[in-house]
C-alpha cells in the first residue's frame, strides 16, 4: 500500500500544475479576431450591458422586497464597489488586450486552477444574465398587452408547482434569445450597430422617465406612513446592494472585447469609466423617481416603471416606457451573447475547455459554435427558471470574479516582469529565480537573438556593491529593511503573495463575524468585538506588508491608483456582499463549482497548453568569468542536451575558456 502512495515530489509537481500561469505571446495585439471597435463602440457596449433589465425590473424588485426607497443607497454602494472592480478590469484590459476577461486576468497572474474556476463561474454569470434579461423582456412585452400572453400560456399549456422553477414556461423569452443568437453570429460589426441603435433609444427613454417622473414625484411616499425611507434597515440596504450588483455586471463586456478593440490601451479605461458612471447615475435617479411616484410596497416587480405611469393615469407614458425597456433589454441580451462565447473561446484556446469551441469562423471572425451552443442553453434557462432565482444566483459568480481580479492586480503589480532588466537584483534572488545573463530566443536551427553589449554587463560588479541602494519589483523597500530585515531573504513577490492570501482569509473571517456574529452565531458582545478587532488587525497588517514592497514601474497603459488599497477594499466589500446572499444561492453555487472541478480534472488539466509546453531548453547562454587578473571575460557556449542527464549540462571547450 505504501508504494502506491504518491511521492512528495509528485505532489509538488501536481500542485505546480494547478498554479502554473499562462505564457503570453510576444505580440499581444496579434489575434484571429477583427480589431474594429472604437472607444465609442466599447462605451455603448458597456452602457448596453448595464442599463437594461436591472433598471426596469431590479429597481422594483429590490425596492418592494428587500430595501424599500433605500434602494437608492443600495445602488450607490453597488456602484462604488463596481467602480473598485472596474478599475482593476481596466488595468488588465489595457495591459493584456486578450479576450477572456476575469478568466484571462487570473490565469496570467494567479494560476490555472483558479483561472478555470473563475472562467467557469463567468460562463454561468453570462448564461444566467442572458436568461434573466430575456425573462424581464418577456414580462415587459406582456405588460404592454395587459398580461394576455401569460394568461394564454397558463390556460392552454399549464403551470408548474416545482420549487426553483418558474410558475409557467416562458416561450417568448426563449424565442428572443434564439433570435439574438442568430444576429450575433453575423459578426462583430452587426452586433455593434444593433447595440448602437438600441442603446440610443434606451438613453432617450431614460431621460424621458427622469423628467416626467420628477414632475409626478410625491415626497409623501418616503414618509413614515409607508414605513419611511429605509423600512428594512441597514441589513436590508446591504442585502439590496448584494442583489443590485446584478445591475453592473455588464461592464466586463468591455474587457471581454479588448481583443477586438483598435486601441485597447486607451479605449478600455475610458470606456469602462464613462459607461459605469452613466449607468450608476441612471440607476440612482430612476430609483428615486420610481419610489417617489408610487408607494414602494405597491410596486409590481416584473414591470415596475411602466406600471407606475399606468397607475398615475398616463397610459401612453407607460406604453412608451415599456417599449423603451424592451430596447434596453435587447442591448443586454446582445452584450451577454457577445461576451459569453469569447470567454469560452479563450478557455478552449488555452486547452482548458473543449477544443471545438476555439474555432473562429473565417468569414465572420467570431466563434460561431460557442454562440449557437450557449445561446441555446440560455434559451432553455429562460424557458424554465423564474427571474428572482436567476438574479440571486448571478450575483455570487460576479462577486467572486471581482474578488479574484482585485487579488490578481496586487499579485501582478508586485511581480517581476519578464522583460525587466536585472540592474544587479539577480544576486539577491534565489538561484532558482535567476535567469541566464543572455539566452537564445529560439532552439538551434533558428537565428540567434542579438545580445546586449558586454559593456552594459560590466555594471554588475559595481551594482554588487550598491545592491542595497536600489530595489527591484517585489523586493522590500530599502527604508523598511532595518525594521523588517527578516523579510529580505524571501523571493521577490513571495511575501506579497502570502499576504494576499492572508488578507483574503482575514476578510472572510471579518465579514463572517459582521454578517452572522449577532444573529446566527449569537456571540456575546465582548467576543463579537474581540473577533472584529483581531481580524481587522490581520487585514491591516497584510495590507501593510504588501505596501512595504516595491511595485512595478509606471507603464504607458492605465494603472489602478492607490494599489494595494483600492484592490484590498474591493476584496473586502465583495466578500461582505457575497455573505449577504441567501444560503440556497451558496448551495447552487457549490454544486456548479463541483461540476467545474470534474470538468477541469477530467479534461482541462490534461489538455492545457501550458501542460503541453513542457520545460524549455536554452540553446545558447552567455557567462561572465572573473580571471585572476580581475578582468571580466565573456564566454558564449552552445548547450547540447545530454540524454543521460535530464538537467541538460553543457561542456565548455578550451577555445571557449581561453577566449580573450
Coordinates of N, CA, C and O in Angstrom, one line a residue, residues 245-402:
X245 N -25.8 44.3 -7.5 CA -24.6 44.0 -8.2 C -25.0 43.5 -9.6 O -24.2 43.7 -10.6
X246 N -26.1 42.8 -9.7 CA -26.6 42.3 -11.0 C -26.6 43.4 -12.0 O -26.4 43.2 -13.2
X247 N -27.0 44.6 -11.6 CA -27.2 45.7 -12.5 C -25.9 46.1 -13.2 O -25.9 46.7 -14.3
X248 N -24.7 45.9 -12.5 CA -23.5 46.4 -13.0 C -22.6 45.3 -13.7 O -21.4 45.7 -14.0
X249 N -23.0 44.1 -13.8 CA -22.1 43.1 -14.3 C -21.7 43.3 -15.7 O -20.8 42.7 -16.2
X250 N -22.5 44.2 -16.4 CA -22.2 44.3 -17.8 C -20.9 45.0 -18.2 O -20.5 45.0 -19.3
X251 N -20.3 45.7 -17.2 CA -19.1 46.5 -17.6 C -17.9 45.6 -18.1 O -17.1 46.0 -18.8
X252 N -17.9 44.3 -17.6 CA -16.8 43.5 -18.0 C -16.9 43.0 -19.5 O -16.0 42.4 -20.0
X253 N -18.0 43.4 -20.2 CA -18.1 43.1 -21.6 C -17.0 43.9 -22.3 O -16.5 43.6 -23.4
X254 N -16.6 45.1 -21.7 CA -15.6 45.9 -22.3 C -14.2 45.2 -22.3 O -13.5 45.1 -23.3
X255 N -13.9 44.6 -21.1 CA -12.7 43.8 -21.0 C -12.7 42.6 -21.9 O -11.7 42.2 -22.5
X256 N -13.9 42.0 -22.0 CA -14.0 40.8 -22.8 C -13.8 41.1 -24.3 O -13.5 40.2 -25.1
X257 N -14.1 42.4 -24.7 CA -14.0 42.8 -26.1 C -12.6 43.4 -26.4 O -12.4 43.9 -27.5
X258 N -11.7 43.3 -25.5 CA -10.4 44.0 -25.7 C -9.6 43.5 -26.9 O -8.8 44.2 -27.5
X259 N -9.8 42.2 -27.2 CA -9.1 41.6 -28.4 C -9.6 42.1 -29.7 O -9.0 41.9 -30.7
X260 N -10.8 42.8 -29.6 CA -11.4 43.4 -30.9 C -11.4 44.9 -30.9 O -12.0 45.5 -31.7
X261 N -10.7 45.5 -29.9 CA -10.5 46.9 -29.8 C -9.4 47.4 -30.7 O -8.3 46.8 -30.7
X262 N -9.5 48.6 -31.3 CA -8.5 49.1 -32.2 C -7.3 49.5 -31.3 O -6.1 49.3 -31.7
X263 N -7.6 50.3 -30.3 CA -6.5 50.8 -29.4 C -6.9 50.5 -27.9 O -7.3 51.3 -27.2
X264 N -6.7 49.2 -27.5 CA -7.2 48.8 -26.2 C -6.5 49.6 -25.0 O -7.2 49.8 -24.0
X265 N -5.3 50.0 -25.2 CA -4.6 50.7 -24.1 C -5.3 52.0 -23.7 O -5.3 52.4 -22.6
X266 N -5.9 52.6 -24.7 CA -6.6 53.9 -24.5 C -8.1 53.7 -24.3 O -8.7 54.3 -23.4
X267 N -8.6 52.8 -25.1 CA -10.1 52.7 -25.2 C -10.7 52.0 -23.9 O -11.7 52.4 -23.4
X268 N -10.0 51.0 -23.4 CA -10.6 50.2 -22.3 C -10.8 51.0 -21.1 O -11.9 51.0 -20.5
X269 N -9.8 51.7 -20.6 CA -10.0 52.5 -19.4 C -11.1 53.6 -19.5 O -11.9 53.8 -18.7
X270 N -11.0 54.3 -20.7 CA -12.0 55.4 -20.9 C -13.4 54.8 -21.0 O -14.4 55.3 -20.3
X271 N -13.6 53.8 -21.8 CA -15.0 53.2 -21.9 C -15.5 52.7 -20.6 O -16.7 52.8 -20.3
X272 N -14.6 52.1 -19.8 CA -15.1 51.5 -18.5 C -15.5 52.6 -17.6 O -16.6 52.5 -17.0
X273 N -14.8 53.7 -17.5 CA -15.1 54.7 -16.5 C -16.4 55.5 -17.0 O -17.3 55.7 -16.2
X274 N -16.5 55.8 -18.3 CA -17.6 56.5 -18.7 C -18.9 55.7 -18.6 O -20.0 56.2 -18.2
X275 N -18.9 54.5 -19.1 CA -20.1 53.6 -19.1 C -20.6 53.4 -17.7 O -21.8 53.4 -17.4
X276 N -19.6 53.1 -16.7 CA -20.0 52.8 -15.4 C -20.6 54.1 -14.7 O -21.6 54.0 -13.9
X277 N -20.0 55.2 -15.0 CA -20.6 56.5 -14.4 C -22.0 56.8 -14.9 O -22.9 57.1 -14.1
X278 N -22.2 56.6 -16.2 CA -23.6 56.8 -16.8 C -24.6 55.8 -16.2 O -25.7 56.2 -15.8
X279 N -24.2 54.5 -16.1 CA -25.1 53.5 -15.5 C -25.4 53.8 -14.1 O -26.6 53.7 -13.7
X280 N -24.4 54.1 -13.3 CA -24.7 54.4 -11.8 C -25.6 55.6 -11.7 O -26.6 55.5 -10.9
X281 N -25.4 56.6 -12.4 CA -26.2 57.8 -12.3 C -27.7 57.5 -12.7 O -28.6 57.9 -12.1
X282 N -27.8 56.7 -13.8 CA -29.2 56.3 -14.3 C -29.9 55.5 -13.2 O -31.1 55.7 -12.9
X283 N -29.2 54.5 -12.6 CA -29.9 53.7 -11.6 C -30.3 54.5 -10.4 O -31.4 54.3 -9.9
X284 N -29.5 55.3 -9.9 CA -29.8 56.1 -8.7 C -31.0 57.0 -9.0 O -32.0 57.1 -8.2
X285 N -30.9 57.8 -10.1 CA -32.0 58.7 -10.4 C -33.3 58.0 -10.7 O -34.4 58.5 -10.2
X286 N -33.3 56.9 -11.4 CA -34.5 56.2 -11.7 C -35.1 55.6 -10.4 O -36.3 55.6 -10.3
X287 N -34.3 55.1 -9.5 CA -34.8 54.6 -8.2 C -35.5 55.7 -7.4 O -36.5 55.4 -6.8
X288 N -34.9 56.9 -7.4 CA -35.6 58.0 -6.7 C -36.9 58.3 -7.4 O -38.0 58.4 -6.6
X289 N -37.0 58.4 -8.7 CA -38.2 58.7 -9.4 C -39.3 57.6 -9.1 O -40.4 57.9 -8.8
X290 N -38.9 56.3 -9.2 CA -39.8 55.2 -9.1 C -40.5 55.2 -7.7 O -41.7 55.1 -7.6
X291 N -39.7 55.3 -6.6 CA -40.2 55.2 -5.3 C -40.9 56.5 -4.8 O -41.6 56.5 -3.8
X292 N -40.7 57.6 -5.6 CA -41.5 58.9 -5.3 C -42.8 58.9 -6.1 O -43.7 59.6 -5.6
X293 N -42.9 58.2 -7.2 CA -44.1 58.2 -8.0 C -45.2 57.4 -7.3 O -46.4 57.9 -7.3
X294 N -44.9 56.2 -6.8 CA -45.9 55.4 -6.2 C -45.3 54.8 -4.9 O -44.1 54.7 -4.8
X295 N -46.1 54.4 -3.9 CA -45.6 53.8 -2.7 C -44.8 52.5 -3.0 O -45.2 51.7 -3.9
X296 N -43.6 52.3 -2.4 CA -42.7 51.2 -2.7 C -43.4 49.9 -2.5 O -43.1 48.9 -3.2
X297 N -44.3 49.8 -1.5 CA -44.9 48.5 -1.2 C -46.0 48.1 -2.1 O -46.6 47.0 -2.0
X298 N -46.3 48.9 -3.1 CA -47.4 48.6 -4.1 C -46.8 48.3 -5.5 O -47.5 48.1 -6.4
X299 N -45.5 48.3 -5.6 CA -44.8 48.1 -6.9 C -45.0 46.7 -7.4 O -45.2 45.7 -6.6
X300 N -45.1 46.6 -8.7 CA -45.2 45.3 -9.4 C -43.8 45.0 -9.9 O -43.4 45.6 -10.9
X301 N -43.0 44.1 -9.4 CA -41.6 43.9 -9.7 C -41.3 43.6 -11.2 O -40.4 44.2 -11.7
X302 N -42.2 42.8 -11.8 CA -41.9 42.5 -13.2 C -41.9 43.6 -14.2 O -41.3 43.6 -15.3
X303 N -42.7 44.7 -13.9 CA -42.8 45.8 -14.8 C -43.1 47.1 -14.0 O -44.0 47.8 -14.2
X304 N -42.2 47.4 -13.1 CA -42.4 48.4 -12.1 C -42.5 49.8 -12.7 O -43.5 50.5 -12.4
X305 N -41.7 50.2 -13.6 CA -41.7 51.5 -14.1 C -42.9 51.8 -15.0 O -43.6 52.8 -14.9
X306 N -43.2 50.9 -15.9 CA -44.3 51.1 -16.8 C -45.6 51.1 -16.0 O -46.5 51.9 -16.2
X307 N -45.8 50.2 -15.1 CA -47.0 50.1 -14.2 C -47.1 51.4 -13.4 O -48.3 51.8 -13.1
X308 N -46.0 52.0 -12.9 CA -46.1 53.2 -12.2 C -46.7 54.3 -13.0 O -47.6 55.1 -12.5
X309 N -46.4 54.5 -14.2 CA -47.0 55.5 -15.1 C -48.5 55.2 -15.4 O -49.3 56.0 -15.4
X310 N -48.8 53.9 -15.6 CA -50.1 53.4 -15.8 C -51.0 53.8 -14.6 O -52.1 54.4 -14.8
X311 N -50.5 53.6 -13.4 CA -51.3 53.8 -12.2 C -51.5 55.3 -11.9 O -52.4 55.7 -11.2
X312 N -50.6 56.1 -12.4 CA -50.7 57.6 -12.3 C -51.6 58.2 -13.4 O -51.8 59.4 -13.4
X313 N -52.2 57.3 -14.2 CA -53.1 57.8 -15.2 C -52.5 58.2 -16.6 O -53.2 58.8 -17.4
X314 N -51.2 57.9 -16.8 CA -50.6 58.2 -18.0 C -50.2 56.9 -18.8 O -49.1 56.5 -18.8
X315 N -51.3 56.3 -19.4 CA -51.1 55.0 -20.1 C -50.1 55.1 -21.3 O -49.4 54.2 -21.6
X316 N -50.2 56.3 -21.9 CA -49.3 56.5 -23.1 C -47.8 56.5 -22.7 O -46.9 56.0 -23.3
X317 N -47.6 57.1 -21.5 CA -46.2 57.1 -21.0 C -45.8 55.7 -20.5 O -44.6 55.3 -20.8
X318 N -46.7 55.0 -19.9 CA -46.4 53.6 -19.6 C -46.1 52.7 -20.8 O -45.1 51.9 -20.7
X319 N -46.8 52.9 -21.9 CA -46.5 52.2 -23.1 C -45.1 52.6 -23.6 O -44.4 51.7 -24.1
X320 N -44.8 53.9 -23.6 CA -43.5 54.4 -24.1 C -42.4 53.8 -23.3 O -41.3 53.3 -23.8
X321 N -42.6 53.7 -21.9 CA -41.5 53.2 -21.1 C -41.3 51.7 -21.3 O -40.2 51.2 -21.3
X322 N -42.5 51.0 -21.5 CA -42.4 49.6 -21.8 C -41.6 49.3 -23.1 O -40.8 48.4 -23.2
X323 N -41.9 50.1 -24.1 CA -41.2 50.0 -25.4 C -39.7 50.3 -25.2 O -38.9 49.6 -25.8
X324 N -39.4 51.3 -24.4 CA -38.0 51.7 -24.2 C -37.3 50.6 -23.4 O -36.1 50.3 -23.7
X325 N -38.0 50.0 -22.5 CA -37.4 48.9 -21.7 C -37.0 47.7 -22.6 O -36.0 47.1 -22.3
X326 N -37.8 47.4 -23.5 CA -37.6 46.3 -24.4 C -36.3 46.6 -25.3 O -35.4 45.7 -25.4
X327 N -36.1 47.9 -25.7 CA -34.9 48.2 -26.4 C -33.7 48.1 -25.5 O -32.6 47.6 -25.9
X328 N -33.8 48.6 -24.3 CA -32.7 48.5 -23.3 C -32.3 47.0 -23.0 O -31.1 46.7 -22.9
X329 N -33.3 46.2 -22.9 CA -33.0 44.8 -22.6 C -32.4 44.1 -23.8 O -31.7 43.1 -23.7
X330 N -32.7 44.6 -25.0 CA -32.1 44.0 -26.2 C -30.6 44.2 -26.2 O -29.8 43.4 -26.6
X331 N -30.2 45.4 -25.7 CA -28.7 45.7 -25.6 C -28.0 44.7 -24.6 O -26.9 44.3 -24.8
X332 N -28.7 44.4 -23.5 CA -28.1 43.5 -22.5 C -28.1 42.1 -23.1 O -27.1 41.4 -22.9
X333 N -29.1 41.7 -23.8 CA -29.1 40.4 -24.5 C -27.9 40.3 -25.4 O -27.2 39.3 -25.4
X334 N -27.7 41.3 -26.2 CA -26.6 41.3 -27.2 C -25.3 41.3 -26.4 O -24.3 40.6 -26.9
X335 N -25.2 42.0 -25.3 CA -24.0 42.1 -24.6 C -23.6 40.7 -24.0 O -22.5 40.3 -24.1
X336 N -24.6 40.0 -23.4 CA -24.3 38.7 -22.8 C -23.9 37.7 -23.9 O -23.0 36.9 -23.8
X337 N -24.7 37.7 -25.0 CA -24.4 36.7 -26.1 C -23.1 37.1 -26.8 O -22.5 36.2 -27.4
X338 N -22.7 38.3 -26.7 CA -21.4 38.8 -27.3 C -20.2 38.3 -26.5 O -19.2 37.8 -27.0
X339 N -20.4 38.4 -25.2 CA -19.2 38.1 -24.3 C -19.0 36.7 -24.0 O -17.9 36.2 -24.0
X340 N -20.1 35.9 -23.7 CA -20.0 34.5 -23.3 C -19.2 33.7 -24.2 O -18.3 33.0 -23.8
X341 N -19.5 33.6 -25.6 CA -18.7 32.8 -26.4 C -17.2 33.1 -26.5 O -16.4 32.3 -26.7
X342 N -16.9 34.4 -26.2 CA -15.5 34.8 -26.2 C -14.8 34.3 -25.0 O -13.6 34.0 -25.0
X343 N -15.5 34.2 -23.8 CA -14.9 33.6 -22.6 C -14.6 32.1 -22.9 O -13.5 31.6 -22.6
X344 N -15.6 31.5 -23.5 CA -15.5 30.0 -23.8 C -14.4 29.8 -24.8 O -13.6 28.9 -24.7
X345 N -14.3 30.7 -25.8 CA -13.2 30.6 -26.8 C -11.8 30.7 -26.1 O -10.9 29.9 -26.4
X346 N -11.7 31.7 -25.2 CA -10.4 31.8 -24.5 C -10.0 30.6 -23.7 O -8.8 30.1 -23.8
X347 N -10.9 30.0 -23.0 CA -10.7 28.8 -22.3 C -10.3 27.6 -23.2 O -9.4 26.8 -22.9
X348 N -11.1 27.5 -24.3 CA -10.8 26.4 -25.2 C -9.5 26.6 -26.0 O -8.8 25.7 -26.2
X349 N -9.2 27.9 -26.3 CA -7.9 28.1 -26.9 C -6.7 27.8 -26.0 O -5.6 27.3 -26.5
X350 N -6.9 27.9 -24.7 CA -5.8 27.5 -23.8 C -5.8 26.0 -23.5 O -5.0 25.5 -22.7
X351 N -6.8 25.3 -24.0 CA -6.9 23.8 -23.8 C -7.6 23.4 -22.5 O -7.7 22.2 -22.2
X352 N -8.2 24.4 -21.8 CA -8.9 24.1 -20.6 C -10.4 23.7 -20.8 O -11.0 23.2 -19.9
X353 N -10.9 23.9 -22.0 CA -12.3 23.6 -22.3 C -12.3 22.9 -23.7 O -11.3 22.9 -24.4
X354 N -13.4 22.3 -24.0 CA -13.4 21.5 -25.2 C -13.0 22.3 -26.5 O -13.4 23.4 -26.7
X355 N -12.1 21.6 -27.2 CA -11.3 22.3 -28.3 C -12.2 22.9 -29.4 O -11.8 23.9 -30.0
X356 N -13.3 22.3 -29.7 CA -14.1 22.8 -30.8 C -14.7 24.2 -30.6 O -15.1 24.8 -31.5
X357 N -14.7 24.6 -29.3 CA -15.2 26.0 -29.0 C -14.2 27.0 -29.4 O -14.4 28.2 -29.4
X358 N -12.9 26.6 -29.8 CA -11.9 27.5 -30.1 C -11.9 27.9 -31.6 O -11.0 28.6 -32.1
X359 N -12.8 27.3 -32.4 CA -12.8 27.6 -33.8 C -13.5 28.9 -34.1 O -14.6 29.2 -33.6
X360 N -12.8 29.7 -34.9 CA -13.4 31.0 -35.3 C -13.8 30.9 -36.8 O -13.0 30.5 -37.7
X361 N -15.0 31.4 -37.1 CA -15.5 31.4 -38.5 C -14.6 32.3 -39.3 O -14.4 33.4 -39.0
X362 N -14.1 31.7 -40.4 CA -13.2 32.6 -41.3 C -13.8 33.8 -41.9 O -13.1 34.7 -42.3
X363 N -15.1 33.7 -42.1 CA -15.9 34.8 -42.8 C -16.3 35.9 -41.8 O -16.0 37.1 -41.9
X364 N -17.0 35.5 -40.7 CA -17.5 36.5 -39.7 C -16.5 36.8 -38.6 O -16.7 37.8 -37.9
X365 N -15.4 36.0 -38.5 CA -14.4 36.3 -37.5 C -14.9 36.2 -36.1 O -14.5 37.0 -35.2
X366 N -15.9 35.4 -35.8 CA -16.5 35.2 -34.5 C -16.6 33.7 -34.2 O -16.7 32.8 -35.1
X367 N -16.6 33.2 -32.9 CA -16.7 31.8 -32.6 C -18.1 31.3 -32.6 O -18.9 31.3 -31.7
X368 N -18.6 31.0 -33.8 CA -20.0 30.7 -34.1 C -20.5 29.5 -33.3 O -21.6 29.5 -32.8
X369 N -19.6 28.5 -33.1 CA -20.1 27.3 -32.4 C -20.4 27.6 -31.0 O -21.5 27.2 -30.4
X370 N -19.6 28.4 -30.3 CA -19.9 28.8 -28.9 C -21.1 29.7 -28.9 O -21.9 29.6 -27.9
X371 N -21.3 30.6 -29.8 CA -22.5 31.5 -29.9 C -23.8 30.6 -29.9 O -24.7 30.8 -29.2
X372 N -23.8 29.7 -30.8 CA -25.0 28.8 -31.0 C -25.3 27.9 -29.9 O -26.4 27.9 -29.3
X373 N -24.3 27.3 -29.4 CA -24.5 26.3 -28.3 C -24.9 27.0 -27.0 O -25.9 26.6 -26.4
X374 N -24.3 28.1 -26.6 CA -24.6 28.8 -25.4 C -25.8 29.6 -25.5 O -26.5 29.9 -24.5
X375 N -26.1 30.1 -26.7 CA -27.4 30.8 -27.0 C -28.6 29.8 -26.7 O -29.6 30.2 -26.1
X376 N -28.4 28.6 -27.2 CA -29.5 27.6 -27.0 C -29.6 27.3 -25.5 O -30.7 27.1 -25.0
X377 N -28.5 27.2 -24.8 CA -28.6 26.9 -23.3 C -29.2 28.0 -22.6 O -30.0 27.8 -21.6
X378 N -28.9 29.2 -23.0 CA -29.6 30.4 -22.3 C -31.1 30.3 -22.5 O -31.9 30.6 -21.6
X379 N -31.5 29.9 -23.8 CA -32.9 29.9 -24.1 C -33.6 28.8 -23.2 O -34.8 29.0 -22.7
X380 N -33.0 27.7 -22.9 CA -33.5 26.7 -22.0 C -33.7 27.2 -20.6 O -34.7 27.0 -19.9
X381 N -32.7 27.9 -20.1 CA -32.8 28.5 -18.8 C -33.9 29.5 -18.7 O -34.7 29.5 -17.7
X382 N -34.1 30.4 -19.7 CA -35.1 31.4 -19.7 C -36.5 30.7 -19.8 O -37.5 31.2 -19.2
X383 N -36.6 29.5 -20.4 CA -37.8 28.8 -20.5 C -38.4 28.3 -19.2 O -39.6 28.4 -18.9
X384 N -37.5 27.9 -18.3 CA -38.0 27.1 -17.1 C -37.7 27.8 -15.8 O -38.4 27.4 -14.8
X385 N -36.8 28.8 -15.7 CA -36.5 29.4 -14.4 C -37.1 30.8 -14.3 O -37.3 31.5 -15.3
X386 N -37.4 31.1 -13.0 CA -38.0 32.5 -12.8 C -36.9 33.5 -12.6 O -35.8 33.2 -12.3
X387 N -37.3 34.8 -12.7 CA -36.3 35.9 -12.7 C -35.6 36.0 -11.3 O -34.4 36.2 -11.3
X388 N -36.3 35.9 -10.2 CA -35.7 36.1 -8.9 C -34.6 35.1 -8.6 O -33.5 35.4 -8.1
X389 N -34.9 33.8 -8.9 CA -33.9 32.7 -8.6 C -32.7 33.0 -9.5 O -31.5 32.8 -9.1
X390 N -32.9 33.4 -10.7 CA -31.8 33.7 -11.6 C -30.9 34.8 -11.1 O -29.6 34.7 -11.1
X391 N -31.5 35.9 -10.7 CA -30.7 37.1 -10.3 C -29.9 36.8 -9.0 O -28.8 37.1 -8.9
X392 N -30.5 36.0 -8.0 CA -29.8 35.7 -6.8 C -28.6 34.8 -7.2 O -27.5 35.0 -6.6
X393 N -28.7 33.9 -8.1 CA -27.6 33.0 -8.4 C -26.5 33.8 -9.2 O -25.4 33.4 -9.1
X394 N -26.9 34.8 -9.9 CA -26.0 35.5 -10.7 C -25.0 36.3 -9.9 O -23.8 36.3 -10.2
X395 N -25.4 37.0 -8.9 CA -24.6 37.9 -8.1 C -23.4 37.2 -7.5 O -22.3 37.8 -7.5
X396 N -23.5 36.0 -7.1 CA -22.3 35.4 -6.4 C -21.2 35.1 -7.3 O -20.0 35.3 -7.0
X397 N -21.5 34.7 -8.5 CA -20.4 34.4 -9.5 C -19.7 35.7 -9.9 O -18.5 35.8 -10.0
X398 N -20.5 36.8 -10.0 CA -19.9 38.1 -10.4 C -19.0 38.6 -9.3 O -17.9 39.1 -9.5
X399 N -19.4 38.5 -8.0 CA -18.6 39.0 -6.9 C -17.4 38.2 -6.7 O -16.3 38.7 -6.4
X400 N -17.4 36.9 -7.0 CA -16.2 36.0 -6.9 C -15.2 36.4 -8.0 O -14.0 36.5 -7.7
X401 N -15.7 36.7 -9.2 CA -14.8 37.1 -10.2 C -14.2 38.5 -9.9 O -12.9 38.7 -10.1
X402 N -14.9 39.4 -9.4 CA -14.4 40.7 -8.9 C -13.3 40.5 -7.9 O -12.3 41.2 -7.9

